[in-house]
């Protein structure tokens, strides 16, 4: 994982914090005016959900050095639980979101305890295996409605006042959820915990020799990542009004990896750029049918060969900044 | 603790798939001394360090630290007891600055390390102590330099500063001067001499001049077992040591 060490914060001077602040304000401003621009808001909302998902994944791989190949399980599980809570239990949207997030958090605790002691490729394999196990469970259990998925999920009124069937309201609620998750991840990266996590990624043996029980830190990173991926899953249900097997399928886990790598592993904004790039591509190339996968594969290969740091990673490297 | 020996091993043995890398080693390190562990390449010195710090599980034998049996402890626990090691291959956190490298060690003892909701600016209160430690090893000017950009000799000094940050009782240094130029060697030797006033040091080193001038006692290891032990003057007269060690092309 050579790219891992390339996109790391070079210094902690004020200038760099300033750079990130400026980009964050720009990003928020652009996202805030989307409903006034005539851009199809459904596309952007979908992008925001995937962006949050990729950011959560990046916390684990880019900063914790752990490659999970089963992250779709958090997206899908939160989605099913949120959809079920909204449709069957008649939860208001805010509680539906919380239900999905809690489910993802519990799942991350259970799977994390099983997986965290494995290193490198074994960690990737065990997370993939756990996600596949869950996929088959969701295929069989009645509450997920198998191949059909949970359809026609009511959006309802958030806090009793915000009518989410109104596109603009829904948009700003999703944007709010994304920004919350994004800032939570940013804070975690720049917290005392984040410092230890980076140290473990850089040299785990040395961290152990300093007295750190590294498994515990990796587990916490995994749980935070899974929980925030769950938030993305809940928000996605409100946007799409359904929850289906595609969100727990291993190809989704692969796409999460792809988005993060294309955007820039271990960069703050890379996963956001990567997520939008990939779903825009899927949108525009939809006409090519099955070929989308092939084209995606080619882009991925080109990406890995020519700009290993990802789009944002290369830009940051060129300007010697940290983004 | 009034034990004369801070670290003792009995019958320490490590076997790798039939190959015995460390055989029945009984090591006793006197509190407050600089103890050198020498021997030709592949003698088992690093393996010994790995056993002492629990990075490897011994196949047989016991390890006592401050009179306490630590044979079954986890490596992070051993570090917490005050027995801290460095590595043969430079072990810094490359993309953290020198200051941040030291701070990671300071942070461990003073808590907050699981706080993911706080800003890392709470760590600024360790900056003063971290700068003191960097100053102690002559690295003040590198405080804001990422470790990866520091010259090799300075990285080793940074490792020592990071280890000192834990305020250990005993330090294990694995070839602290390997690959260094004269200037760096002198600086690190002076540093080790200076810190030995406060800490017990067990050191692996190939540079015999350094070993001669620094160590109080030397243990010679060959093919996994202890060949001889004594001070430098005695050992240079020992025929077996000359044969095994000097004969292997060193010195
Ligand atoms: N994990 C391992 N698996 C198998 N053999 C090992 C392992 N670690 C070390 N060895 C073997 O044990 C022997 C002792 O190695 P060790 O690294 O302890 O030597 P050393 O005295 O530190 O040598 P050097 O001076 O070259 O650093 C060597 O023959 C080495 O190949
Ligand atoms: Mg060695």
Coordinates of C-alpha atoms and ligand atoms in Angstrom, one line a residue:
Chain A
X1 CA 0.0 0.0 0.0
X2 CA 2.5 2.6 -1.2
X3 CA 0.0 5.3 -1.5
X4 CA -0.8 5.0 2.1
X5 CA 2.2 6.9 3.2
X6 CA 2.3 9.4 0.4
X7 CA -0.8 11.5 1.3
X8 CA 0.1 12.2 4.9
X9 CA 0.1 15.6 6.6
X10 CA 3.5 17.0 6.2
X11 CA 3.6 19.6 8.9
X12 CA 1.1 21.0 11.3
X13 CA 1.6 24.7 10.6
X14 CA -1.2 27.1 10.6
X15 CA -1.0 27.6 6.8
X16 CA -2.2 24.0 6.2
X17 CA -5.1 24.3 8.6
X18 CA -5.9 27.4 6.7
X19 CA -5.9 25.5 3.4
X20 CA -8.3 22.9 4.6
X21 CA -10.6 25.6 6.1
X22 CA -10.7 27.4 2.8
X23 CA -11.5 24.3 0.8
X24 CA -14.1 23.3 3.4
X25 CA -15.9 26.6 3.1
X26 CA -15.8 26.5 -0.7
X27 CA -17.2 22.9 -0.7
X28 CA -20.0 23.8 1.8
X29 CA -20.9 27.0 -0.2
X30 CA -21.1 25.1 -3.5
X31 CA -23.2 22.3 -1.9
X32 CA -25.5 24.8 -0.2
X33 CA -26.5 26.5 -3.5
X34 CA -27.1 23.3 -5.4
X35 CA -31.0 23.5 -5.2
X36 CA -30.8 27.0 -6.8
X37 CA -28.7 25.9 -9.7
X38 CA -31.1 23.5 -11.4
X39 CA -28.7 20.6 -10.9
X40 CA -30.6 17.4 -10.4
X41 CA -30.7 17.3 -6.6
X42 CA -31.2 13.5 -6.4
X43 CA -27.9 13.1 -8.0
X44 CA -26.1 15.3 -5.5
X45 CA -27.8 13.8 -2.5
X46 CA -26.8 10.3 -3.7
X47 CA -23.3 11.7 -4.1
X48 CA -23.3 13.1 -0.6
X49 CA -24.3 9.7 0.8
X50 CA -21.4 8.0 -1.0
X51 CA -19.1 10.8 -0.1
X52 CA -19.8 10.3 3.6
X53 CA -19.4 6.5 3.1
X54 CA -16.0 7.0 1.4
X55 CA -14.9 9.4 4.1
X56 CA -15.7 6.9 6.8
X57 CA -13.8 4.2 4.9
X58 CA -10.9 6.6 4.5
X59 CA -10.7 7.1 8.3
X60 CA -10.1 3.4 8.6
X61 CA -7.8 2.8 5.6
X62 CA -6.2 6.2 5.0
X63 CA -5.5 7.0 8.7
X64 CA -5.7 3.6 10.4
X65 CA -4.0 1.6 7.6
X66 CA -6.8 -1.1 7.7
X67 CA -8.2 -2.3 4.4
X68 CA -11.8 -3.4 5.0
X69 CA -13.3 -5.2 2.0
X70 CA -16.7 -5.5 3.6
X71 CA -17.7 -1.9 4.3
X72 CA -21.0 -2.3 2.3
X73 CA -22.3 -4.3 5.3
X74 CA -22.6 -1.1 7.3
X75 CA -24.2 0.8 4.5
X76 CA -26.7 -2.0 3.9
X77 CA -27.4 -2.9 7.5
X78 CA -28.2 0.7 8.5
X79 CA -30.3 1.0 5.3
X80 CA -32.4 -2.1 6.1
X81 CA -32.9 -1.1 9.8
X82 CA -33.7 2.5 9.0
X83 CA -36.1 1.5 6.2
X84 CA -37.8 -1.1 8.4
X85 CA -38.1 1.4 11.3
X86 CA -39.7 4.0 9.0
X87 CA -42.0 1.7 7.1
X88 CA -43.1 -1.0 9.6
X89 CA -42.6 0.6 13.0
X90 CA -43.7 4.1 11.8
X91 CA -40.6 5.8 13.3
X92 CA -40.2 9.5 12.6
X93 CA -37.2 10.1 10.2
X94 CA -34.8 11.3 12.9
X95 CA -35.3 8.1 14.9
X96 CA -35.2 6.0 11.8
X97 CA -31.7 7.5 11.1
X98 CA -30.6 6.8 14.7
X99 CA -31.9 3.2 14.5
X100 CA -29.8 2.6 11.4
X101 CA -26.7 4.2 12.9
X102 CA -27.1 2.1 16.1
X103 CA -27.5 -1.1 14.1
X104 CA -24.3 -0.3 12.1
X105 CA -22.4 0.6 15.4
X106 CA -23.4 -2.7 17.0
X107 CA -22.4 -4.6 13.8
X108 CA -19.1 -2.9 13.8
X109 CA -18.4 -3.8 17.4
X110 CA -19.2 -7.5 16.8
X111 CA -17.3 -7.8 13.4
X112 CA -14.5 -5.6 14.7
X113 CA -13.8 -7.9 17.7
X114 CA -13.6 -10.8 15.3
X115 CA -11.5 -9.1 12.6
X116 CA -9.2 -6.6 14.3
X117 CA -6.4 -8.9 15.3
X118 CA -5.8 -10.0 11.7
X119 CA -3.1 -8.1 9.7
X120 CA -3.1 -6.9 6.1
X121 CA -4.7 -9.1 3.5
X122 CA -6.2 -11.4 6.3
X123 CA -8.1 -8.4 7.6
X124 CA -9.4 -7.6 4.2
X125 CA -10.4 -11.3 3.7
X126 CA -12.2 -11.7 7.0
X127 CA -14.2 -8.5 6.6
X128 CA -15.2 -9.7 3.1
X129 CA -16.2 -13.0 4.6
X130 CA -18.3 -11.4 7.3
X131 CA -20.0 -9.1 4.7
X132 CA -20.8 -12.1 2.5
X133 CA -22.2 -14.0 5.5
X134 CA -24.5 -11.0 6.2
X135 CA -25.4 -10.8 2.5
X136 CA -26.8 -14.3 2.6
X137 CA -28.6 -13.7 5.8
X138 CA -30.3 -10.6 4.3
X139 CA -31.1 -12.6 1.2
X140 CA -33.0 -15.2 3.4
X141 CA -34.6 -13.2 6.2
X142 CA -38.2 -12.1 5.6
X143 CA -37.9 -8.5 6.9
X144 CA -35.5 -7.5 4.0
X145 CA -37.9 -8.9 1.4
X146 CA -35.1 -10.7 -0.4
X147 CA -34.6 -9.7 -4.0
X148 CA -37.3 -7.1 -3.9
X149 CA -35.9 -5.1 -1.0
X150 CA -37.9 -2.7 1.2
X151 CA -39.7 -0.4 -1.3
X152 CA -41.7 2.7 -0.9
X153 CA -40.2 3.9 2.4
X154 CA -42.1 6.9 3.7
X155 CA -39.9 10.0 4.3
X156 CA -42.1 11.6 6.9
X157 CA -41.6 14.8 8.8
X158 CA -38.3 15.3 10.6
X159 CA -38.8 16.6 14.2
X160 CA -42.5 16.8 13.2
X161 CA -41.9 19.9 11.1
X162 CA -39.4 19.3 8.2
X163 CA -41.4 17.6 5.4
X164 CA -38.8 15.4 3.7
X165 CA -41.0 14.7 0.7
X166 CA -40.2 18.3 -0.3
X167 CA -37.0 17.9 -2.4
X168 CA -35.3 21.1 -1.1
X169 CA -36.0 20.2 2.6
X170 CA -34.7 16.7 2.0
X171 CA -31.6 18.1 0.3
X172 CA -30.7 20.3 3.2
X173 CA -31.3 17.5 5.7
X174 CA -29.0 15.2 3.8
X175 CA -26.4 18.0 3.4
X176 CA -26.6 18.5 7.2
X177 CA -26.1 14.8 7.8
X178 CA -23.2 14.7 5.5
X179 CA -21.5 17.8 7.0
X180 CA -22.0 16.4 10.5
X181 CA -20.4 13.1 9.5
X182 CA -17.6 14.8 7.6
X183 CA -16.7 17.1 10.5
X184 CA -16.9 14.2 13.0
X185 CA -14.3 12.4 10.8
X186 CA -12.2 15.5 10.5
X187 CA -12.2 15.9 14.2
X188 CA -11.3 12.3 14.8
X189 CA -8.4 12.6 12.4
X190 CA -7.1 15.7 14.2
X191 CA -7.7 14.5 17.8
X192 CA -5.3 12.9 20.3
X193 CA -6.8 9.6 19.2
X194 CA -6.0 10.5 15.6
X195 CA -2.4 11.1 16.5
X196 CA -2.0 7.7 18.0
X197 CA -3.8 6.2 15.0
X198 CA -1.4 7.8 12.6
X199 CA 1.5 6.6 14.7
X200 CA 0.2 3.1 14.6
X201 CA -0.2 3.3 10.8
X202 CA 3.3 4.6 10.4
X203 CA 5.0 2.1 12.6
X204 CA 2.9 -0.3 14.6
X205 CA 5.8 -2.1 16.3
X206 CA 7.2 1.2 17.5
X207 CA 3.8 2.2 18.9
X208 CA 3.6 -1.1 20.8
X209 CA 7.1 -0.5 22.1
X210 CA 5.9 2.8 23.5
X211 CA 3.2 1.0 25.4
X212 CA 0.2 1.4 23.1
X213 CA -2.2 -1.5 22.9
X214 CA -2.6 -1.0 19.2
X215 CA -5.5 -3.4 18.8
X216 CA -7.7 -1.2 20.9
X217 CA -7.0 1.9 18.8
X218 CA -7.6 0.0 15.6
X219 CA -10.9 -1.3 17.0
X220 CA -12.1 2.1 17.9
X221 CA -11.2 3.4 14.4
X222 CA -13.1 0.5 12.9
X223 CA -16.2 1.2 15.1
X224 CA -16.2 4.9 14.3
X225 CA -15.8 4.1 10.6
X226 CA -18.6 1.5 10.6
X227 CA -20.9 3.8 12.6
X228 CA -20.5 6.7 10.2
X229 CA -20.9 4.4 7.2
X230 CA -24.2 3.6 8.9
X231 CA -25.1 7.2 8.9
X232 CA -24.5 7.2 5.1
X233 CA -26.8 4.2 4.9
X234 CA -29.6 5.8 6.8
X235 CA -29.5 9.0 4.8
X236 CA -29.4 7.0 1.6
X237 CA -32.7 5.4 2.5
X238 CA -34.4 8.8 2.9
X239 CA -33.1 9.8 -0.5
X240 CA -33.8 6.6 -2.5
X241 CA -36.9 5.5 -0.4
X242 CA -35.8 1.9 -0.6
X243 CA -33.2 -0.5 0.8
X244 CA -32.0 -3.3 -1.3
X245 CA -29.4 -6.1 -1.6
X246 CA -27.2 -4.0 -3.9
X247 CA -26.1 -2.0 -0.8
X248 CA -24.8 -5.1 1.0
X249 CA -23.3 -6.7 -2.1
X250 CA -19.5 -7.1 -2.3
X251 CA -19.4 -5.0 -5.5
X252 CA -20.5 -2.1 -3.3
X253 CA -17.6 -2.7 -1.0
X254 CA -15.4 -2.6 -4.0
X255 CA -16.8 0.7 -5.2
X256 CA -16.1 2.3 -1.8
X257 CA -12.5 1.3 -2.1
X258 CA -12.5 2.6 -5.7
X259 CA -14.0 6.0 -4.7
X260 CA -11.5 6.5 -2.0
X261 CA -8.5 5.6 -4.0
X262 CA -9.5 7.6 -7.0
X263 CA -10.1 10.7 -4.9
X264 CA -7.0 10.3 -2.7
X265 CA -6.4 8.0 0.2
X266 CA -5.5 9.7 3.4
X267 CA -6.6 13.1 2.2
X268 CA -9.4 15.0 3.8
X269 CA -11.4 15.9 0.7
X270 CA -10.3 13.1 -1.7
X271 CA -13.1 10.7 -0.8
X272 CA -15.7 13.4 -1.5
X273 CA -14.2 14.1 -4.9
X274 CA -13.8 10.4 -5.6
X275 CA -17.4 9.6 -4.7
X276 CA -18.8 12.3 -7.0
X277 CA -16.4 11.3 -9.8
X278 CA -17.5 7.7 -9.7
X279 CA -21.2 8.2 -9.5
X280 CA -21.1 11.0 -12.1
X281 CA -19.3 8.5 -14.3
X282 CA -21.9 5.8 -13.7
X283 CA -24.6 8.3 -14.5
X284 CA -23.1 9.5 -17.8
X285 CA -22.0 6.1 -18.9
X286 CA -25.3 4.4 -18.0
X287 CA -26.0 4.2 -21.7
X288 CA -23.1 1.7 -22.2
X289 CA -24.8 -0.9 -20.0
X290 CA -22.5 -3.6 -18.9
X291 CA -19.5 -1.7 -20.2
X292 CA -19.7 0.7 -17.3
X293 CA -17.9 -1.9 -15.2
X294 CA -15.2 -2.3 -17.8
X295 CA -14.7 1.4 -18.2
X296 CA -14.6 1.8 -14.4
X297 CA -12.0 -0.9 -14.2
X298 CA -9.9 0.8 -16.9
X299 CA -10.1 4.1 -15.1
X300 CA -9.1 2.4 -11.9
X301 CA -6.0 0.9 -13.5
X302 CA -5.0 4.2 -15.2
X303 CA -5.5 5.9 -11.8
X304 CA -3.3 3.4 -10.0
X305 CA -0.6 3.6 -12.7
X306 CA -0.5 7.3 -13.3
X307 CA -1.7 9.1 -10.2
X308 CA -1.3 6.9 -7.3
X309 CA -2.1 9.6 -4.8
X310 CA -5.6 10.1 -6.3
X311 CA -7.0 13.3 -7.7
X312 CA -6.9 15.3 -4.5
X313 CA -3.7 13.7 -3.4
X314 CA -1.9 14.7 -6.6
X315 CA -3.1 18.3 -6.4
X316 CA -2.1 18.5 -2.8
X317 CA 1.3 17.1 -3.6
X318 CA 1.8 19.4 -6.5
X319 CA 1.1 22.5 -4.4
X320 CA 2.9 21.0 -1.4
X321 CA -0.2 21.5 0.6
X322 CA -2.3 19.2 2.7
X323 CA -5.9 18.8 1.6
Chain B
X1 CA 13.2 -2.3 44.9
X2 CA 16.6 -2.9 46.1
X3 CA 17.4 -5.8 43.8
X4 CA 20.9 -5.6 42.6
X5 CA 19.8 -6.8 39.2
X6 CA 17.0 -5.0 37.4
X7 CA 16.7 -7.7 34.7
X8 CA 17.4 -11.4 34.9
X9 CA 16.8 -14.3 32.6
X10 CA 17.0 -18.0 33.3
X11 CA 17.4 -20.5 30.6
X12 CA 16.0 -18.2 27.9
X13 CA 15.6 -20.2 24.7
X14 CA 14.0 -19.4 21.3
X15 CA 13.5 -22.0 18.6
X16 CA 12.4 -21.1 15.0
X17 CA 11.1 -24.2 13.3
X18 CA 13.9 -26.4 14.6
X19 CA 16.6 -23.8 14.5
X20 CA 17.7 -22.6 17.9
X21 CA 18.4 -18.9 17.7
X22 CA 18.8 -18.3 21.4
X23 CA 19.9 -21.1 23.7
X24 CA 19.7 -21.2 27.5
X25 CA 20.7 -17.6 28.0
X26 CA 21.1 -16.5 31.6
X27 CA 21.5 -12.7 31.5
X28 CA 21.8 -10.5 34.6
X29 CA 21.8 -6.7 34.1
X30 CA 23.0 -4.7 37.1
X31 CA 20.8 -1.7 38.0
X32 CA 22.3 1.6 36.7
X33 CA 24.9 0.0 34.5
X34 CA 25.6 0.1 30.8
X35 CA 25.6 -3.5 29.7
X36 CA 26.7 -4.4 26.2
X37 CA 25.6 -7.4 24.3
X38 CA 27.9 -8.3 21.4
X39 CA 28.5 -11.1 19.0
X40 CA 28.9 -11.8 15.3
X41 CA 26.0 -11.4 12.9
X42 CA 23.2 -13.8 13.5
X43 CA 24.4 -14.6 17.1
X44 CA 20.9 -13.9 18.4
X45 CA 21.2 -10.5 19.9
X46 CA 18.1 -9.0 18.3
X47 CA 16.2 -12.1 19.0
X48 CA 17.2 -11.7 22.7
X49 CA 15.8 -8.2 22.6
X50 CA 12.6 -9.4 21.1
X51 CA 12.3 -12.0 23.8
X52 CA 13.0 -9.5 26.6
X53 CA 10.4 -7.1 25.4
X54 CA 8.0 -9.8 24.6
X55 CA 7.9 -9.1 20.8
X56 CA 8.6 -12.8 20.6
X57 CA 7.4 -15.6 22.9
X58 CA 10.3 -17.6 24.4
X59 CA 10.2 -21.4 23.7
X60 CA 11.6 -21.9 27.2
X61 CA 13.0 -19.9 30.1
X62 CA 11.9 -17.1 32.4
X63 CA 12.4 -13.3 32.4
X64 CA 12.4 -11.3 35.6
X65 CA 12.2 -7.6 35.6
X66 CA 12.5 -5.8 39.0
X67 CA 12.0 -9.2 40.6
X68 CA 8.7 -9.7 38.8
X69 CA 8.1 -12.5 36.4
X70 CA 7.2 -10.9 33.0
X71 CA 7.5 -14.0 30.9
X72 CA 3.8 -14.0 30.1
X73 CA 3.3 -10.3 29.7
X74 CA 2.2 -8.5 26.5
X75 CA 4.8 -6.2 24.8
X76 CA 2.8 -3.0 25.5
X77 CA 2.6 -4.0 29.2
X78 CA 6.4 -4.5 29.4
X79 CA 6.8 -1.0 28.0
X80 CA 4.4 0.3 30.7
X81 CA 6.5 -1.3 33.4
X82 CA 9.4 0.8 32.3
X83 CA 11.4 -1.5 30.1
X84 CA 11.5 0.2 26.7
X85 CA 13.3 -0.8 23.6
X86 CA 14.6 0.7 20.4
X87 CA 14.9 -1.1 17.1
X88 CA 17.8 -2.2 14.9
X89 CA 16.2 -0.5 12.0
X90 CA 15.4 3.1 12.7
X91 CA 11.9 3.3 14.2
X92 CA 10.4 6.7 14.0
X93 CA 7.0 7.8 12.8
X94 CA 8.2 9.1 9.4
X95 CA 5.4 11.6 8.6
X96 CA 5.1 13.1 12.0
X97 CA 7.4 15.9 12.9
X98 CA 10.1 15.4 15.5
X99 CA 8.0 17.2 18.0
X100 CA 5.0 15.0 17.2
X101 CA 7.1 11.9 17.5
X102 CA 8.1 12.7 21.0
X103 CA 4.6 13.9 21.9
X104 CA 3.1 10.5 20.9
X105 CA 5.1 9.0 23.7
X106 CA 4.3 11.7 26.2
X107 CA 0.6 11.4 25.4
X108 CA 0.5 7.7 26.2
X109 CA 1.3 8.3 29.9
X110 CA -0.9 11.3 30.4
X111 CA -4.1 10.0 29.0
X112 CA -6.5 11.4 26.4
X113 CA -5.3 8.9 23.9
X114 CA -8.7 7.5 23.1
X115 CA -10.4 11.0 22.9
X116 CA -11.5 11.2 19.3
X117 CA -13.9 14.1 20.0
X118 CA -11.3 16.6 21.2
X119 CA -9.1 18.8 19.2
X120 CA -5.5 17.7 19.1
X121 CA -4.7 21.2 20.4
X122 CA -5.0 19.6 23.9
X123 CA -1.7 18.0 23.1
X124 CA 0.0 21.4 23.0
X125 CA 0.5 21.2 26.7
X126 CA 3.1 18.5 26.0
X127 CA 5.0 20.8 23.7
X128 CA 7.2 22.3 26.4
X129 CA 8.4 18.9 27.7
X130 CA 8.8 17.6 24.1
X131 CA 11.0 20.5 23.2
X132 CA 13.1 19.9 26.4
X133 CA 13.6 16.3 25.3
X134 CA 14.5 17.3 21.8
X135 CA 17.0 19.8 23.2
X136 CA 18.5 17.1 25.4
X137 CA 19.4 15.1 22.3
X138 CA 20.4 18.2 20.3
X139 CA 17.4 18.2 18.0
X140 CA 15.8 21.6 18.9
X141 CA 16.2 22.9 15.3
X142 CA 14.4 19.9 13.9
X143 CA 11.2 20.2 16.0
X144 CA 9.0 21.0 13.0
X145 CA 10.7 18.7 10.6
X146 CA 9.0 15.5 9.5
X147 CA 11.1 12.6 10.7
X148 CA 11.4 11.2 7.2
X149 CA 13.3 14.3 6.1
X150 CA 15.9 14.1 9.0
X151 CA 19.4 12.7 8.4
X152 CA 19.9 9.2 9.6
X153 CA 21.9 10.0 12.7
X154 CA 19.3 12.5 13.8
X155 CA 16.6 9.9 13.5
X156 CA 18.4 7.6 15.9
X157 CA 18.7 10.6 18.3
X158 CA 15.0 11.2 17.8
X159 CA 14.3 7.6 18.8
X160 CA 16.2 8.0 22.0
X161 CA 14.3 11.2 22.8
X162 CA 11.0 9.4 22.2
X163 CA 12.1 6.6 24.4
X164 CA 13.2 9.0 27.1
X165 CA 9.8 10.7 26.9
X166 CA 8.4 7.5 28.6
X167 CA 10.7 8.1 31.5
X168 CA 11.7 4.4 31.5
X169 CA 13.8 2.6 34.1
X170 CA 15.7 0.6 31.6
X171 CA 16.4 1.1 27.9
X172 CA 17.3 -1.6 25.3
X173 CA 19.2 -0.1 22.4
X174 CA 19.7 -2.3 19.3
X175 CA 22.7 -1.0 17.4
X176 CA 22.1 2.7 18.1
X177 CA 25.1 3.7 16.0
X178 CA 24.9 1.3 13.1
X179 CA 25.4 3.2 9.8
X180 CA 26.5 6.4 11.4
X181 CA 29.4 8.7 10.6
X182 CA 32.0 9.6 13.2
X183 CA 30.4 12.8 14.2
X184 CA 27.1 11.2 14.9
X185 CA 28.7 8.3 16.7
X186 CA 30.4 10.7 19.1
X187 CA 27.3 12.6 19.7
X188 CA 25.1 9.5 20.4
X189 CA 27.9 8.0 22.6
X190 CA 28.0 11.1 24.7
X191 CA 24.3 11.1 24.9
X192 CA 24.1 7.5 26.1
X193 CA 26.8 8.2 28.6
X194 CA 24.9 11.2 29.9
X195 CA 21.5 9.4 30.2
X196 CA 23.1 6.4 31.8
X197 CA 23.3 8.4 35.0
X198 CA 19.5 8.0 35.3
X199 CA 18.7 4.8 33.4
X200 CA 20.0 1.2 33.1
X201 CA 21.0 0.5 29.5
X202 CA 21.4 -2.8 27.7
X203 CA 22.9 -2.2 24.3
X204 CA 23.7 -4.2 21.2
X205 CA 26.6 -2.6 19.3
X206 CA 29.1 -3.8 16.7
X207 CA 31.4 -0.8 17.0
X208 CA 33.9 -2.1 19.6
X209 CA 35.4 1.3 20.3
X210 CA 32.1 2.4 21.5
X211 CA 31.5 -0.7 23.4
X212 CA 34.9 -0.4 25.1
X213 CA 34.4 3.2 26.1
X214 CA 30.8 3.0 27.2
X215 CA 30.1 -0.3 28.8
X216 CA 30.6 -1.4 32.4
X217 CA 30.1 -5.1 31.4
X218 CA 29.9 -7.0 28.2
X219 CA 28.2 -10.3 27.4
X220 CA 29.4 -12.1 24.3
X221 CA 26.9 -14.2 22.4
X222 CA 27.7 -16.7 19.7
X223 CA 25.3 -19.0 18.0
X224 CA 22.6 -18.2 20.5
X225 CA 24.5 -18.9 23.7
X226 CA 26.6 -16.9 26.1
X227 CA 30.3 -17.4 25.4
X228 CA 31.8 -15.1 27.9
X229 CA 31.1 -12.2 30.1
X230 CA 33.3 -9.5 31.7
X231 CA 34.8 -6.1 31.1
X232 CA 36.5 -5.1 27.9
X233 CA 40.0 -5.7 29.2
X234 CA 39.3 -9.2 30.4
X235 CA 37.5 -10.2 27.2
X236 CA 40.2 -9.0 24.9
X237 CA 42.5 -11.5 26.6
X238 CA 40.0 -14.3 26.3
X239 CA 41.1 -16.7 23.6
X240 CA 37.6 -18.0 22.8
X241 CA 36.3 -14.5 22.4
X242 CA 39.1 -13.6 20.1
X243 CA 38.4 -16.6 18.0
X244 CA 34.7 -16.5 17.8
X245 CA 34.2 -12.8 17.6
X246 CA 37.4 -11.3 16.1
X247 CA 37.8 -14.3 13.9
X248 CA 34.4 -13.5 12.3
X249 CA 35.9 -10.4 10.8
X250 CA 35.0 -7.7 13.3
X251 CA 37.3 -5.3 15.0
Ligands
LIG1 N1 11.5 -14.7 12.9 C1 12.5 -15.5 12.6 N2 12.3 -16.7 12.0 C2 13.3 -17.6 11.7 N3 14.6 -17.3 12.0 C3 14.9 -16.1 12.6 C4 13.9 -15.2 13.0 N4 14.5 -14.1 13.5 C5 15.8 -14.4 13.6 N5 16.1 -15.6 13.0 C6 17.4 -16.2 12.9 O1 18.0 -16.2 14.2 C7 19.3 -16.0 14.1 C8 19.7 -14.8 15.1 O2 19.2 -13.6 14.5 P1 19.3 -12.2 15.2 O3 18.6 -11.2 14.4 O4 18.9 -12.3 16.6 O5 20.9 -12.0 15.1 P2 21.7 -10.7 15.6 O6 22.6 -11.2 16.6 O7 20.8 -9.6 16.0 O8 22.5 -10.4 14.3 P3 22.9 -8.9 13.6 O9 24.2 -8.6 14.3 O10 23.0 -9.3 12.2 O11 21.8 -8.0 13.9 C9 19.7 -15.7 12.7 O12 20.2 -16.8 12.1 C10 18.3 -15.4 12.1 O13 18.3 -15.8 10.7
LIG2 MG1 20.4 -7.7 15.3

